[in-house]
């Protein structure tokens, strides 16, 4: 049985990397439950190179936005070092239920897996876990919800989702950690808005932005003007 082909929008391309706009609800890698995934579609992004690109980091299945691909082995090694050394700046947009009382701050809570089973990806706040730091600022508020800009300083599994839930303002649509209502409820309102990579030592960092997905755009408009949705020009 053939794999479903997905053609994600291409946000950036150069000799070393691609940045695509990952759709919400699509897994990056094949999973035990089957279903569409991006890996099956990477052959269409070779752009003349002998091998397909490969993903350089992770995004959850239900998270949309900027996803970096390395175009060959050396590119993946260089990108891997940037991510491992926390030199890549990632900015997310989220809609949370409730929200913080102040307009900016940070969440410094260590995280650990809930279960020793490697197939269980759920995380928890744990004093014995790995150090995890997120900075945040408010972009808009309305009707008991808040639009946040989130910047993960560390890159733990489900970090933003667990950190927001631990503060008492879970991300809207998060069935695993807070406000999700399952089938028929709101989708996860978490979007990888931008990514900035110092990929070339003698050039300015590469900055790429992804517009919010349709299921978030209308709600963001209700929550305040905030920054522009698209890059100018």
Short mmCIF file of C-alpha atoms in Angstrom, two decimals:
data_model
loop_
_atom_site.label_atom_id
_atom_site.label_comp_id
_atom_site.label_asym_id
_atom_site.label_seq_id
_atom_site.Cartn_x
_atom_site.Cartn_y
_atom_site.Cartn_z
CA UNK A 1 0.00 0.00 0.00
CA UNK A 2 1.49 3.33 -1.03
CA UNK A 3 2.24 6.16 1.39
CA UNK A 4 0.20 9.33 1.33
CA UNK A 5 2.21 12.12 -0.29
CA UNK A 6 2.19 15.48 1.49
CA UNK A 7 3.61 18.59 -0.14
CA UNK A 8 4.42 21.04 2.67
CA UNK A 9 5.05 24.68 1.71
CA UNK A 10 8.73 25.50 1.25
CA UNK A 11 9.75 28.52 3.34
CA UNK A 12 13.51 28.61 2.68
CA UNK A 13 16.09 26.81 0.56
CA UNK A 14 19.85 27.02 0.13
CA UNK A 15 22.70 24.60 -0.56
CA UNK A 16 22.68 23.14 2.96
CA UNK A 17 19.15 23.24 4.27
CA UNK A 18 15.45 23.59 3.62
CA UNK A 19 12.83 24.99 5.98
CA UNK A 20 9.30 23.74 5.40
CA UNK A 21 5.96 24.73 6.94
CA UNK A 22 4.89 21.50 8.64
CA UNK A 23 1.12 20.99 8.68
CA UNK A 24 -0.59 20.36 12.01
CA UNK A 25 -1.79 16.80 12.52
CA UNK A 26 0.90 15.21 10.36
CA UNK A 27 3.64 13.15 12.02
CA UNK A 28 7.23 13.71 10.91
CA UNK A 29 8.18 10.01 11.07
CA UNK A 30 6.17 6.83 10.51
CA UNK A 31 4.49 5.61 13.69
CA UNK A 32 3.15 2.26 14.91
CA UNK A 33 -0.40 3.48 14.33
CA UNK A 34 0.23 4.22 10.66
CA UNK A 35 -1.21 7.32 9.05
CA UNK A 36 0.41 9.97 6.86
CA UNK A 37 3.89 11.26 7.69
CA UNK A 38 6.33 13.73 6.17
CA UNK A 39 9.17 11.24 5.75
CA UNK A 40 7.28 9.58 2.90
CA UNK A 41 7.23 12.90 1.02
CA UNK A 42 10.85 14.05 1.32
CA UNK A 43 11.88 12.51 -2.01
CA UNK A 44 10.07 15.40 -3.70
CA UNK A 45 12.38 17.89 -1.96
CA UNK A 46 15.72 16.73 -3.40
CA UNK A 47 15.93 19.64 -5.87
CA UNK A 48 18.56 17.88 -7.96
CA UNK A 49 20.59 16.28 -5.18
CA UNK A 50 21.16 12.49 -5.24
CA UNK A 51 19.48 11.87 -1.88
CA UNK A 52 16.44 13.21 -0.12
CA UNK A 53 16.81 15.70 2.77
CA UNK A 54 16.32 14.55 6.37
CA UNK A 55 14.84 16.32 9.38
CA UNK A 56 17.33 18.05 11.65
CA UNK A 57 15.14 18.35 14.77
CA UNK A 58 11.68 17.42 16.11
CA UNK A 59 8.18 18.84 15.96
CA UNK A 60 5.22 17.11 17.56
CA UNK A 61 2.57 15.65 15.27
CA UNK A 62 0.00 18.30 16.23
CA UNK A 63 2.42 21.25 16.12
CA UNK A 64 2.62 23.27 12.91
CA UNK A 65 5.31 25.56 11.52
CA UNK A 66 9.02 25.80 10.81
CA UNK A 67 10.80 22.46 10.38
CA UNK A 68 14.46 22.34 9.30
CA UNK A 69 15.78 19.71 6.88
CA UNK A 70 19.43 19.01 6.13
CA UNK A 71 20.06 18.42 2.42
CA UNK A 72 22.99 16.00 2.83
CA UNK A 73 25.09 14.29 5.52
CA UNK A 74 27.53 17.15 6.17
CA UNK A 75 24.65 19.62 6.39
CA UNK A 76 22.92 17.41 8.96
CA UNK A 77 26.11 17.23 11.03
CA UNK A 78 26.47 21.04 11.00
CA UNK A 79 22.80 21.57 11.85
CA UNK A 80 22.95 18.93 14.58
CA UNK A 81 25.81 20.77 16.29
CA UNK A 82 23.86 24.05 16.19
CA UNK A 83 20.79 22.47 17.76
CA UNK A 84 22.82 20.54 20.34
CA UNK A 85 24.66 23.69 21.45
CA UNK A 86 21.43 25.73 21.75
CA UNK A 87 22.55 28.18 19.07
CA UNK A 88 19.26 27.89 17.18
CA UNK A 89 16.63 30.39 18.29
CA UNK A 90 13.09 29.00 18.11
CA UNK A 91 9.95 31.06 18.64
CA UNK A 92 6.50 29.55 19.05
CA UNK A 93 3.01 31.03 19.20
CA UNK A 94 0.48 29.41 21.51
CA UNK A 95 -3.05 30.09 22.70
CA UNK A 96 -3.46 29.08 26.34
CA UNK A 97 -6.51 28.69 28.53
CA UNK A 98 -6.40 31.37 31.20
CA UNK A 99 -2.97 32.95 31.22
CA UNK A 100 -0.27 34.59 33.32
CA UNK A 101 -0.98 37.66 35.41
CA UNK A 102 2.10 39.50 34.13
CA UNK A 103 3.16 40.22 30.56
CA UNK A 104 6.46 38.35 30.41
CA UNK A 105 8.55 35.92 32.35
CA UNK A 106 10.24 32.54 32.36
CA UNK A 107 9.45 28.98 33.42
CA UNK A 108 12.35 27.08 34.95
CA UNK A 109 11.12 23.57 35.75
CA UNK A 110 13.06 20.32 35.22
CA UNK A 111 11.33 17.64 33.16
CA UNK A 112 11.49 13.84 33.09
CA UNK A 113 9.57 11.03 31.35
CA UNK A 114 6.41 9.87 33.12
CA UNK A 115 7.30 6.25 32.35
CA UNK A 116 10.52 4.26 31.74
CA UNK A 117 8.85 2.83 28.62
CA UNK A 118 10.63 4.53 25.66
CA UNK A 119 7.43 4.26 23.63
CA UNK A 120 5.68 6.56 26.11
CA UNK A 121 6.61 10.14 25.22
CA UNK A 122 4.61 11.86 27.98
CA UNK A 123 6.63 14.07 30.32
CA UNK A 124 6.24 15.48 33.83
CA UNK A 125 7.79 18.12 36.04
CA UNK A 126 10.37 16.32 38.18
CA UNK A 127 13.04 17.88 40.45
CA UNK A 128 15.36 15.04 39.42
CA UNK A 129 14.73 15.61 35.71
CA UNK A 130 16.66 17.55 33.07
CA UNK A 131 16.94 21.31 33.43
CA UNK A 132 14.31 22.98 31.22
CA UNK A 133 13.85 26.70 30.62
CA UNK A 134 11.20 28.58 28.62
CA UNK A 135 10.80 32.34 28.30
CA UNK A 136 7.43 33.85 27.38
CA UNK A 137 5.63 37.11 26.69
CA UNK A 138 1.99 37.99 26.17
CA UNK A 139 0.90 39.09 22.68
CA UNK A 140 -2.83 39.34 23.34
CA UNK A 141 -5.69 38.48 25.73
CA UNK A 142 -9.45 38.02 25.36
CA UNK A 143 -12.34 35.87 26.63
CA UNK A 144 -10.31 33.92 29.16
CA UNK A 145 -7.54 32.99 26.72
CA UNK A 146 -4.05 34.37 26.10
CA UNK A 147 -1.82 34.50 23.03
CA UNK A 148 1.76 33.79 24.08
CA UNK A 149 5.11 33.96 22.39
CA UNK A 150 7.18 31.08 23.77
CA UNK A 151 10.94 30.65 23.41
CA UNK A 152 12.38 27.31 24.54
CA UNK A 153 15.93 27.90 25.78
CA UNK A 154 16.32 24.14 26.17
CA UNK A 155 14.76 21.57 23.85
CA UNK A 156 13.10 18.88 25.96
CA UNK A 157 10.30 16.66 24.68
CA UNK A 158 6.89 18.40 25.06
CA UNK A 159 8.65 21.18 26.99
CA UNK A 160 6.30 24.03 26.07
CA UNK A 161 3.18 21.95 26.61
CA UNK A 162 4.25 20.69 30.05
CA UNK A 163 5.59 24.07 31.18
CA UNK A 164 2.38 25.90 30.27
CA UNK A 165 0.20 23.25 31.90
CA UNK A 166 2.33 23.34 35.06
CA UNK A 167 1.71 27.10 35.36
CA UNK A 168 -2.04 26.54 35.29
CA UNK A 169 -2.54 27.78 31.72
CA UNK A 170 -2.45 24.73 29.42
CA UNK A 171 -2.28 25.14 25.67
CA UNK A 172 -5.69 25.10 24.03
CA UNK A 173 -6.47 21.73 22.46
CA UNK A 174 -3.76 19.81 24.34
CA UNK A 175 -5.43 16.49 25.10
CA UNK A 176 -2.30 15.09 26.79
CA UNK A 177 -1.57 17.86 29.29
CA UNK A 178 -4.62 19.99 29.76
CA UNK A 179 -7.47 21.48 27.83
CA UNK A 180 -7.99 19.09 24.94
CA UNK A 181 -11.44 17.61 24.58
CA UNK A 182 -10.59 14.76 22.25
CA UNK A 183 -12.35 14.08 18.98
CA UNK A 184 -14.39 17.06 17.86
CA UNK A 185 -12.65 19.46 20.23
CA UNK A 186 -10.19 22.24 19.36
CA UNK A 187 -6.90 21.28 17.73
CA UNK A 188 -3.63 21.98 19.49
CA UNK A 189 -2.93 25.72 19.31
CA UNK A 190 0.87 25.54 19.16
CA UNK A 191 2.78 26.85 16.15
CA UNK A 192 6.53 27.02 15.43
CA UNK A 193 6.38 30.63 14.28
CA UNK A 194 10.04 31.26 13.47
CA UNK A 195 13.53 29.85 13.56
CA UNK A 196 16.90 31.63 13.43
CA UNK A 197 20.10 29.74 12.63
CA UNK A 198 23.70 31.05 12.50
CA UNK A 199 24.47 28.55 9.75
CA UNK A 200 27.20 30.48 7.92
CA UNK A 201 29.95 31.99 10.12
CA UNK A 202 30.57 35.05 7.93
CA UNK A 203 26.92 35.82 7.17
CA UNK A 204 24.00 37.05 9.29
CA UNK A 205 21.85 34.34 10.89
CA UNK A 206 19.09 32.94 8.67
CA UNK A 207 15.64 33.89 9.95
CA UNK A 208 12.54 32.11 8.65
CA UNK A 209 8.89 32.61 9.63
CA UNK A 210 5.77 30.49 9.05
CA UNK A 211 2.25 31.97 8.96
CA UNK A 212 -0.14 30.52 11.55
CA UNK A 213 -2.35 27.64 10.41
CA UNK A 214 -6.01 28.24 9.62
CA UNK A 215 -7.26 26.73 12.89
CA UNK A 216 -5.21 29.31 14.84
CA UNK A 217 -5.35 32.42 12.65
CA UNK A 218 -8.93 33.41 13.42
CA UNK A 219 -8.48 32.96 17.17
CA UNK A 220 -5.25 34.95 17.13
CA UNK A 221 -7.05 37.81 15.40
CA UNK A 222 -9.61 37.80 18.23
CA UNK A 223 -6.90 37.90 20.87
CA UNK A 224 -5.28 41.13 19.74
CA UNK A 225 -3.42 42.68 16.88
CA UNK A 226 -0.03 41.38 17.95
CA UNK A 227 2.84 41.33 15.43
CA UNK A 228 2.16 41.03 11.69
CA UNK A 229 1.11 37.58 10.50
CA UNK A 230 3.35 37.65 7.40
CA UNK A 231 6.82 38.90 6.59
CA UNK A 232 6.76 42.28 4.82
CA UNK A 233 7.71 42.23 1.17
#
